[in-house]
Amino acid sequence: MDILLVEDDKTLCQQITEALASWDFNVIKVHDFDAVLQTYLDHQPHMILMDITLPKFDGFYWTRQIRQHSSVPIIFISSRDSPMDQVMSMEIGADDYVQKPFHMPVLIAKLQAIFRRVYQYNQQERRTMIWQEAVVDWSKGTVTKQDDVTYLSKTEMLILEVLLKHKNEIVAREDLMTALWDDEAFVSDNTLTVNVNRLRKKLAAMGMPSVIETKVGKGYIAHDNV
């Protein structure tokens, strides 16, 4: 699972990164705090950890911006102890609020609870399928081929799931848009193109370069055998 970490305290950022990595989370750190939204759009993580006090624009601002594009889970991590800050966080779309300083196991527990709720992650009931000699794990959001594991964003997994439900058939862009709109993942035609291209690049890096084909003016097709 990919987690976007929006935290300008370098020491705390490193501590959180190491702790999450020990639980097999992939942490994406924001380096340009003028481009938090763009970093999110570029990586499409499964969750965001958001500080409030940031350079230039605060975490409230960036959460509002992200909420215009996605319902991705967001947890605020902040030293602010005002009840109003916590109330405002929830009102603008945060899923939880963790006050600094915090114990790392508490943060991990909150992450796992939200992952279970949002992504219905259950290790005893994992949904998997074999495709192109790779294992697609819908519950974990991964594609595994031999020893190569690639993590997909929630949006990428939704696209792949729709395409694989209709393997070797053309899926219209409008049908993909409808499926993604119902999930509130995104709303623009351009975003669909960006996410399909990102999905293709990830699959190509695993040695699966031609498995999703564009049918100009019609849509996309996921091939069962290439």
PDB file of C-alpha atoms in Angstrom:
ATOM      1  CA  MET A   1       0.000   0.000   0.000  1.00  0.00           C
ATOM      2  CA  ASP A   2       1.254   3.472  -0.910  1.00  0.00           C
ATOM      3  CA  ILE A   3       1.083   6.237   1.711  1.00  0.00           C
ATOM      4  CA  LEU A   4       1.751   9.893   0.883  1.00  0.00           C
ATOM      5  CA  LEU A   5       3.489  11.628   3.802  1.00  0.00           C
ATOM      6  CA  VAL A   6       3.036  15.412   3.912  1.00  0.00           C
ATOM      7  CA  GLU A   7       5.348  16.418   6.785  1.00  0.00           C
ATOM      8  CA  ASP A   8       8.024  19.141   6.796  1.00  0.00           C
ATOM      9  CA  ASP A   9       9.773  17.994   9.993  1.00  0.00           C
ATOM     10  CA  LYS A  10      12.587  15.938   8.467  1.00  0.00           C
ATOM     11  CA  THR A  11      13.352  13.990  11.653  1.00  0.00           C
ATOM     12  CA  LEU A  12       9.737  12.986  12.233  1.00  0.00           C
ATOM     13  CA  CYS A  13       9.334  12.288   8.528  1.00  0.00           C
ATOM     14  CA  GLN A  14      12.200   9.802   8.638  1.00  0.00           C
ATOM     15  CA  GLN A  15      10.890   8.158  11.819  1.00  0.00           C
ATOM     16  CA  ILE A  16       7.440   7.669  10.297  1.00  0.00           C
ATOM     17  CA  THR A  17       8.922   6.392   7.039  1.00  0.00           C
ATOM     18  CA  GLU A  18      11.029   3.774   8.824  1.00  0.00           C
ATOM     19  CA  ALA A  19       8.133   2.653  11.023  1.00  0.00           C
ATOM     20  CA  LEU A  20       5.745   2.274   8.090  1.00  0.00           C
ATOM     21  CA  ALA A  21       8.373   0.499   5.993  1.00  0.00           C
ATOM     22  CA  SER A  22       8.723  -2.112   8.737  1.00  0.00           C
ATOM     23  CA  TRP A  23       5.033  -2.884   8.156  1.00  0.00           C
ATOM     24  CA  ASP A  24       5.594  -3.131   4.390  1.00  0.00           C
ATOM     25  CA  PHE A  25       3.985   0.213   3.566  1.00  0.00           C
ATOM     26  CA  ASN A  26       5.537   2.171   0.709  1.00  0.00           C
ATOM     27  CA  VAL A  27       6.003   5.796   1.810  1.00  0.00           C
ATOM     28  CA  ILE A  28       6.023   8.627  -0.730  1.00  0.00           C
ATOM     29  CA  LYS A  29       7.441  11.815   0.803  1.00  0.00           C
ATOM     30  CA  VAL A  30       6.522  15.303  -0.381  1.00  0.00           C
ATOM     31  CA  HIS A  31       9.611  17.376  -1.139  1.00  0.00           C
ATOM     32  CA  ASP A  32       8.011  20.372  -2.857  1.00  0.00           C
ATOM     33  CA  PHE A  33       5.391  21.817  -0.509  1.00  0.00           C
ATOM     34  CA  ASP A  34       4.072  24.062  -3.268  1.00  0.00           C
ATOM     35  CA  ALA A  35       3.079  20.943  -5.213  1.00  0.00           C
ATOM     36  CA  VAL A  36       1.318  18.692  -2.696  1.00  0.00           C
ATOM     37  CA  LEU A  37      -1.722  18.228  -4.940  1.00  0.00           C
ATOM     38  CA  GLN A  38       0.411  17.443  -7.975  1.00  0.00           C
ATOM     39  CA  THR A  39       2.429  14.918  -5.965  1.00  0.00           C
ATOM     40  CA  TYR A  40      -0.822  13.228  -4.977  1.00  0.00           C
ATOM     41  CA  LEU A  41      -2.093  13.176  -8.573  1.00  0.00           C
ATOM     42  CA  ASP A  42       1.229  11.815  -9.835  1.00  0.00           C
ATOM     43  CA  HIS A  43       1.302   8.885  -7.395  1.00  0.00           C
ATOM     44  CA  GLN A  44      -2.364   8.207  -6.480  1.00  0.00           C
ATOM     45  CA  PRO A  45      -1.528   6.712  -3.040  1.00  0.00           C
ATOM     46  CA  HIS A  46      -3.915   4.598  -0.979  1.00  0.00           C
ATOM     47  CA  MET A  47      -3.730   6.980   2.008  1.00  0.00           C
ATOM     48  CA  ILE A  48      -2.351  10.391   3.037  1.00  0.00           C
ATOM     49  CA  LEU A  49      -0.753  11.448   6.326  1.00  0.00           C
ATOM     50  CA  MET A  50      -1.131  15.234   6.458  1.00  0.00           C
ATOM     51  CA  ASP A  51       0.491  17.732   8.815  1.00  0.00           C
ATOM     52  CA  ILE A  52      -1.420  20.979   9.372  1.00  0.00           C
ATOM     53  CA  THR A  53       1.419  23.467   9.750  1.00  0.00           C
ATOM     54  CA  LEU A  54       3.276  23.469   6.442  1.00  0.00           C
ATOM     55  CA  PRO A  55       5.281  25.999   4.410  1.00  0.00           C
ATOM     56  CA  LYS A  56       3.088  28.498   2.516  1.00  0.00           C
ATOM     57  CA  PHE A  57      -0.247  26.599   2.479  1.00  0.00           C
ATOM     58  CA  ASP A  58      -1.458  24.551   5.452  1.00  0.00           C
ATOM     59  CA  GLY A  59      -2.823  21.023   5.548  1.00  0.00           C
ATOM     60  CA  PHE A  60      -6.415  22.272   5.533  1.00  0.00           C
ATOM     61  CA  TYR A  61      -5.821  23.959   2.183  1.00  0.00           C
ATOM     62  CA  TRP A  62      -4.247  20.883   0.606  1.00  0.00           C
ATOM     63  CA  THR A  63      -6.975  18.600   1.943  1.00  0.00           C
ATOM     64  CA  ARG A  64      -9.629  20.782   0.310  1.00  0.00           C
ATOM     65  CA  GLN A  65      -7.687  20.658  -2.954  1.00  0.00           C
ATOM     66  CA  ILE A  66      -7.324  16.866  -2.841  1.00  0.00           C
ATOM     67  CA  ARG A  67     -10.989  16.381  -1.937  1.00  0.00           C
ATOM     68  CA  GLN A  68     -11.922  17.981  -5.265  1.00  0.00           C
ATOM     69  CA  HIS A  69     -10.263  15.009  -6.969  1.00  0.00           C
ATOM     70  CA  SER A  70     -10.509  12.037  -4.639  1.00  0.00           C
ATOM     71  CA  SER A  71     -11.989  10.435  -1.532  1.00  0.00           C
ATOM     72  CA  VAL A  72      -8.617   8.911  -0.583  1.00  0.00           C
ATOM     73  CA  PRO A  73      -8.348   8.410   3.221  1.00  0.00           C
ATOM     74  CA  ILE A  74      -6.541  11.276   4.982  1.00  0.00           C
ATOM     75  CA  ILE A  75      -5.198  11.242   8.550  1.00  0.00           C
ATOM     76  CA  PHE A  76      -4.049  14.533  10.065  1.00  0.00           C
ATOM     77  CA  ILE A  77      -0.930  14.415  12.237  1.00  0.00           C
ATOM     78  CA  SER A  78      -0.420  17.659  14.134  1.00  0.00           C
ATOM     79  CA  SER A  79       0.841  19.170  17.373  1.00  0.00           C
ATOM     80  CA  ARG A  80      -2.193  21.459  17.473  1.00  0.00           C
ATOM     81  CA  ASP A  81      -4.402  20.495  20.416  1.00  0.00           C
ATOM     82  CA  SER A  82      -7.347  22.803  19.810  1.00  0.00           C
ATOM     83  CA  PRO A  83     -10.696  20.986  19.509  1.00  0.00           C
ATOM     84  CA  MET A  84     -11.556  23.400  16.686  1.00  0.00           C
ATOM     85  CA  ASP A  85      -8.609  22.136  14.625  1.00  0.00           C
ATOM     86  CA  GLN A  86      -9.851  18.582  15.036  1.00  0.00           C
ATOM     87  CA  VAL A  87     -13.424  19.570  14.188  1.00  0.00           C
ATOM     88  CA  MET A  88     -12.288  21.504  11.120  1.00  0.00           C
ATOM     89  CA  SER A  89     -10.191  18.541   9.985  1.00  0.00           C
ATOM     90  CA  MET A  90     -13.229  16.268  10.021  1.00  0.00           C
ATOM     91  CA  GLU A  91     -15.480  18.859   8.397  1.00  0.00           C
ATOM     92  CA  ILE A  92     -13.203  19.256   5.377  1.00  0.00           C
ATOM     93  CA  GLY A  93     -12.900  15.515   4.852  1.00  0.00           C
ATOM     94  CA  ALA A  94     -10.234  14.002   7.128  1.00  0.00           C
ATOM     95  CA  ASP A  95     -10.770  10.427   8.306  1.00  0.00           C
ATOM     96  CA  ASP A  96      -8.880  10.731  11.598  1.00  0.00           C
ATOM     97  CA  TYR A  97      -6.703  13.083  13.661  1.00  0.00           C
ATOM     98  CA  VAL A  98      -3.551  12.039  15.526  1.00  0.00           C
ATOM     99  CA  GLN A  99      -1.999  14.568  17.881  1.00  0.00           C
ATOM    100  CA  LYS A 100       1.786  14.902  18.175  1.00  0.00           C
ATOM    101  CA  PRO A 101       3.683  13.550  19.943  1.00  0.00           C
ATOM    102  CA  PHE A 102       2.200  10.125  19.351  1.00  0.00           C
ATOM    103  CA  HIS A 103       3.223   6.511  19.827  1.00  0.00           C
ATOM    104  CA  MET A 104       3.998   4.880  16.496  1.00  0.00           C
ATOM    105  CA  PRO A 105       1.947   1.719  17.263  1.00  0.00           C
ATOM    106  CA  VAL A 106      -1.116   3.953  17.694  1.00  0.00           C
ATOM    107  CA  LEU A 107      -0.580   5.485  14.255  1.00  0.00           C
ATOM    108  CA  ILE A 108      -0.071   2.043  12.702  1.00  0.00           C
ATOM    109  CA  ALA A 109      -3.267   0.767  14.335  1.00  0.00           C
ATOM    110  CA  LYS A 110      -5.259   3.695  12.971  1.00  0.00           C
ATOM    111  CA  LEU A 111      -3.815   3.148   9.495  1.00  0.00           C
ATOM    112  CA  GLN A 112      -4.716  -0.526   9.538  1.00  0.00           C
ATOM    113  CA  ALA A 113      -8.234   0.171  10.812  1.00  0.00           C
ATOM    114  CA  ILE A 114      -8.893   2.597   7.973  1.00  0.00           C
ATOM    115  CA  PHE A 115      -7.374   0.250   5.400  1.00  0.00           C
ATOM    116  CA  ARG A 116      -9.667  -2.540   6.605  1.00  0.00           C
ATOM    117  CA  ARG A 117     -12.704  -0.286   6.396  1.00  0.00           C
ATOM    118  CA  VAL A 118     -11.965   1.436   3.095  1.00  0.00           C
ATOM    119  CA  TYR A 119     -10.208  -1.292   1.155  1.00  0.00           C
ATOM    120  CA  GLN A 120     -11.810  -4.260   2.928  1.00  0.00           C
ATOM    121  CA  TYR A 121      -8.388  -5.767   3.455  1.00  0.00           C
ATOM    122  CA  ASN A 122      -8.591  -9.202   5.063  1.00  0.00           C
ATOM    123  CA  GLN A 123      -5.613 -11.531   4.927  1.00  0.00           C
ATOM    124  CA  GLN A 124      -7.833 -14.578   5.534  1.00  0.00           C
ATOM    125  CA  GLU A 125     -10.120 -13.732   2.606  1.00  0.00           C
ATOM    126  CA  ARG A 126      -7.811 -12.368  -0.051  1.00  0.00           C
ATOM    127  CA  ARG A 127      -9.255 -12.037  -3.550  1.00  0.00           C
ATOM    128  CA  THR A 128      -6.739 -12.989  -6.216  1.00  0.00           C
ATOM    129  CA  MET A 129      -6.675 -13.974  -9.860  1.00  0.00           C
ATOM    130  CA  ILE A 130      -4.061 -15.140 -12.346  1.00  0.00           C
ATOM    131  CA  TRP A 131      -3.565 -12.938 -15.402  1.00  0.00           C
ATOM    132  CA  GLN A 132      -0.690 -12.957 -17.885  1.00  0.00           C
ATOM    133  CA  GLU A 133       1.323 -15.251 -15.573  1.00  0.00           C
ATOM    134  CA  ALA A 134       0.954 -12.650 -12.822  1.00  0.00           C
ATOM    135  CA  VAL A 135      -1.061 -12.747  -9.601  1.00  0.00           C
ATOM    136  CA  VAL A 136      -3.459  -9.840  -9.129  1.00  0.00           C
ATOM    137  CA  ASP A 137      -4.349  -9.396  -5.460  1.00  0.00           C
ATOM    138  CA  TRP A 138      -7.386  -7.135  -5.264  1.00  0.00           C
ATOM    139  CA  SER A 139      -7.356  -6.903  -1.466  1.00  0.00           C
ATOM    140  CA  LYS A 140      -3.706  -5.831  -1.259  1.00  0.00           C
ATOM    141  CA  GLY A 141      -3.690  -3.742  -4.432  1.00  0.00           C
ATOM    142  CA  THR A 142      -0.734  -5.602  -5.939  1.00  0.00           C
ATOM    143  CA  VAL A 143       0.337  -7.333  -9.123  1.00  0.00           C
ATOM    144  CA  THR A 144       3.041  -9.968  -8.614  1.00  0.00           C
ATOM    145  CA  LYS A 145       5.053 -11.669 -11.339  1.00  0.00           C
ATOM    146  CA  GLN A 146       7.732 -14.049 -10.107  1.00  0.00           C
ATOM    147  CA  ASP A 147       9.524 -11.994  -7.416  1.00  0.00           C
ATOM    148  CA  ASP A 148       8.459  -8.603  -8.799  1.00  0.00           C
ATOM    149  CA  VAL A 149       5.682  -6.922  -6.786  1.00  0.00           C
ATOM    150  CA  THR A 150       4.019  -3.726  -8.021  1.00  0.00           C
ATOM    151  CA  TYR A 151       1.624  -1.691  -5.894  1.00  0.00           C
ATOM    152  CA  LEU A 152      -1.289  -0.042  -7.678  1.00  0.00           C
ATOM    153  CA  SER A 153      -3.326   2.927  -6.498  1.00  0.00           C
ATOM    154  CA  LYS A 154      -7.006   2.477  -5.727  1.00  0.00           C
ATOM    155  CA  THR A 155      -7.907   4.148  -9.034  1.00  0.00           C
ATOM    156  CA  GLU A 156      -5.516   1.953 -11.000  1.00  0.00           C
ATOM    157  CA  MET A 157      -6.957  -1.150  -9.346  1.00  0.00           C
ATOM    158  CA  LEU A 158     -10.487  -0.074 -10.238  1.00  0.00           C
ATOM    159  CA  ILE A 159      -9.504   0.418 -13.874  1.00  0.00           C
ATOM    160  CA  LEU A 160      -7.769  -2.962 -14.001  1.00  0.00           C
ATOM    161  CA  GLU A 161     -10.698  -4.686 -12.300  1.00  0.00           C
ATOM    162  CA  VAL A 162     -13.201  -3.341 -14.839  1.00  0.00           C
ATOM    163  CA  LEU A 163     -10.956  -4.278 -17.768  1.00  0.00           C
ATOM    164  CA  LEU A 164     -10.314  -7.794 -16.459  1.00  0.00           C
ATOM    165  CA  LYS A 165     -14.017  -8.412 -15.936  1.00  0.00           C
ATOM    166  CA  HIS A 166     -14.243  -8.048 -19.719  1.00  0.00           C
ATOM    167  CA  LYS A 167     -10.954  -9.616 -20.846  1.00  0.00           C
ATOM    168  CA  ASN A 168     -10.409  -9.577 -24.612  1.00  0.00           C
ATOM    169  CA  GLU A 169     -13.394  -7.241 -24.997  1.00  0.00           C
ATOM    170  CA  ILE A 170     -13.402  -3.514 -25.674  1.00  0.00           C
ATOM    171  CA  VAL A 171     -14.434  -1.491 -22.627  1.00  0.00           C
ATOM    172  CA  ALA A 172     -15.694   1.955 -23.593  1.00  0.00           C
ATOM    173  CA  ARG A 173     -14.121   4.975 -21.921  1.00  0.00           C
ATOM    174  CA  GLU A 174     -17.624   5.998 -20.867  1.00  0.00           C
ATOM    175  CA  ASP A 175     -18.082   2.698 -19.014  1.00  0.00           C
ATOM    176  CA  LEU A 176     -14.790   3.166 -17.175  1.00  0.00           C
ATOM    177  CA  MET A 177     -15.758   6.735 -16.302  1.00  0.00           C
ATOM    178  CA  THR A 178     -19.087   5.518 -14.917  1.00  0.00           C
ATOM    179  CA  ALA A 179     -17.409   2.889 -12.733  1.00  0.00           C
ATOM    180  CA  LEU A 180     -14.880   5.378 -11.411  1.00  0.00           C
ATOM    181  CA  TRP A 181     -17.460   8.109 -10.912  1.00  0.00           C
ATOM    182  CA  ASP A 182     -19.565   5.738  -8.807  1.00  0.00           C
ATOM    183  CA  ASP A 183     -16.497   5.218  -6.611  1.00  0.00           C
ATOM    184  CA  GLU A 184     -15.895   9.001  -6.455  1.00  0.00           C
ATOM    185  CA  ALA A 185     -12.308   8.396  -7.533  1.00  0.00           C
ATOM    186  CA  PHE A 186     -12.190  11.123 -10.165  1.00  0.00           C
ATOM    187  CA  VAL A 187     -14.393  12.926 -12.639  1.00  0.00           C
ATOM    188  CA  SER A 188     -12.395  14.073 -15.668  1.00  0.00           C
ATOM    189  CA  ASP A 189     -11.723  12.339 -18.965  1.00  0.00           C
ATOM    190  CA  ASN A 190      -8.107  13.508 -18.798  1.00  0.00           C
ATOM    191  CA  THR A 191      -7.643  11.852 -15.407  1.00  0.00           C
ATOM    192  CA  LEU A 192      -8.774   8.549 -16.905  1.00  0.00           C
ATOM    193  CA  THR A 193      -6.102   8.847 -19.594  1.00  0.00           C
ATOM    194  CA  VAL A 194      -3.425   9.705 -17.025  1.00  0.00           C
ATOM    195  CA  ASN A 195      -4.324   6.734 -14.816  1.00  0.00           C
ATOM    196  CA  VAL A 196      -4.492   4.250 -17.694  1.00  0.00           C
ATOM    197  CA  ASN A 197      -1.065   5.410 -18.874  1.00  0.00           C
ATOM    198  CA  ARG A 198       0.346   5.111 -15.350  1.00  0.00           C
ATOM    199  CA  LEU A 199      -1.105   1.602 -15.051  1.00  0.00           C
ATOM    200  CA  ARG A 200       0.457   0.626 -18.375  1.00  0.00           C
ATOM    201  CA  LYS A 201       3.871   1.897 -17.291  1.00  0.00           C
ATOM    202  CA  LYS A 202       3.754  -0.121 -14.077  1.00  0.00           C
ATOM    203  CA  LEU A 203       2.762  -3.284 -15.947  1.00  0.00           C
ATOM    204  CA  ALA A 204       5.384  -2.678 -18.649  1.00  0.00           C
ATOM    205  CA  ALA A 205       8.074  -2.394 -15.968  1.00  0.00           C
ATOM    206  CA  MET A 206       7.098  -5.933 -14.924  1.00  0.00           C
ATOM    207  CA  GLY A 207       7.542  -7.271 -18.444  1.00  0.00           C
ATOM    208  CA  MET A 208       3.904  -6.829 -19.481  1.00  0.00           C
ATOM    209  CA  PRO A 209       4.175  -4.032 -22.070  1.00  0.00           C
ATOM    210  CA  SER A 210       1.226  -4.706 -24.378  1.00  0.00           C
ATOM    211  CA  VAL A 211      -1.462  -6.166 -22.149  1.00  0.00           C
ATOM    212  CA  ILE A 212      -3.731  -3.090 -22.271  1.00  0.00           C
ATOM    213  CA  GLU A 213      -4.458  -1.822 -25.769  1.00  0.00           C
ATOM    214  CA  THR A 214      -6.110   1.426 -26.815  1.00  0.00           C
ATOM    215  CA  LYS A 215      -8.873   1.149 -29.381  1.00  0.00           C
ATOM    216  CA  VAL A 216      -8.970   4.663 -30.821  1.00  0.00           C
ATOM    217  CA  GLY A 217     -12.404   6.204 -30.543  1.00  0.00           C
ATOM    218  CA  LYS A 218     -13.745   3.175 -28.681  1.00  0.00           C
ATOM    219  CA  GLY A 219     -11.931   2.435 -25.427  1.00  0.00           C
ATOM    220  CA  TYR A 220      -9.491  -0.103 -24.015  1.00  0.00           C
ATOM    221  CA  ILE A 221      -9.017  -3.858 -24.099  1.00  0.00           C
ATOM    222  CA  ALA A 222      -7.123  -6.062 -21.623  1.00  0.00           C
ATOM    223  CA  HIS A 223      -5.654  -9.050 -23.438  1.00  0.00           C
ATOM    224  CA  ASP A 224      -5.639 -12.450 -21.799  1.00  0.00           C
ATOM    225  CA  ASN A 225      -2.681 -13.581 -23.893  1.00  0.00           C
ATOM    226  CA  VAL A 226      -0.185 -11.423 -25.791  1.00  0.00           C
TER     227      VAL A 226
END
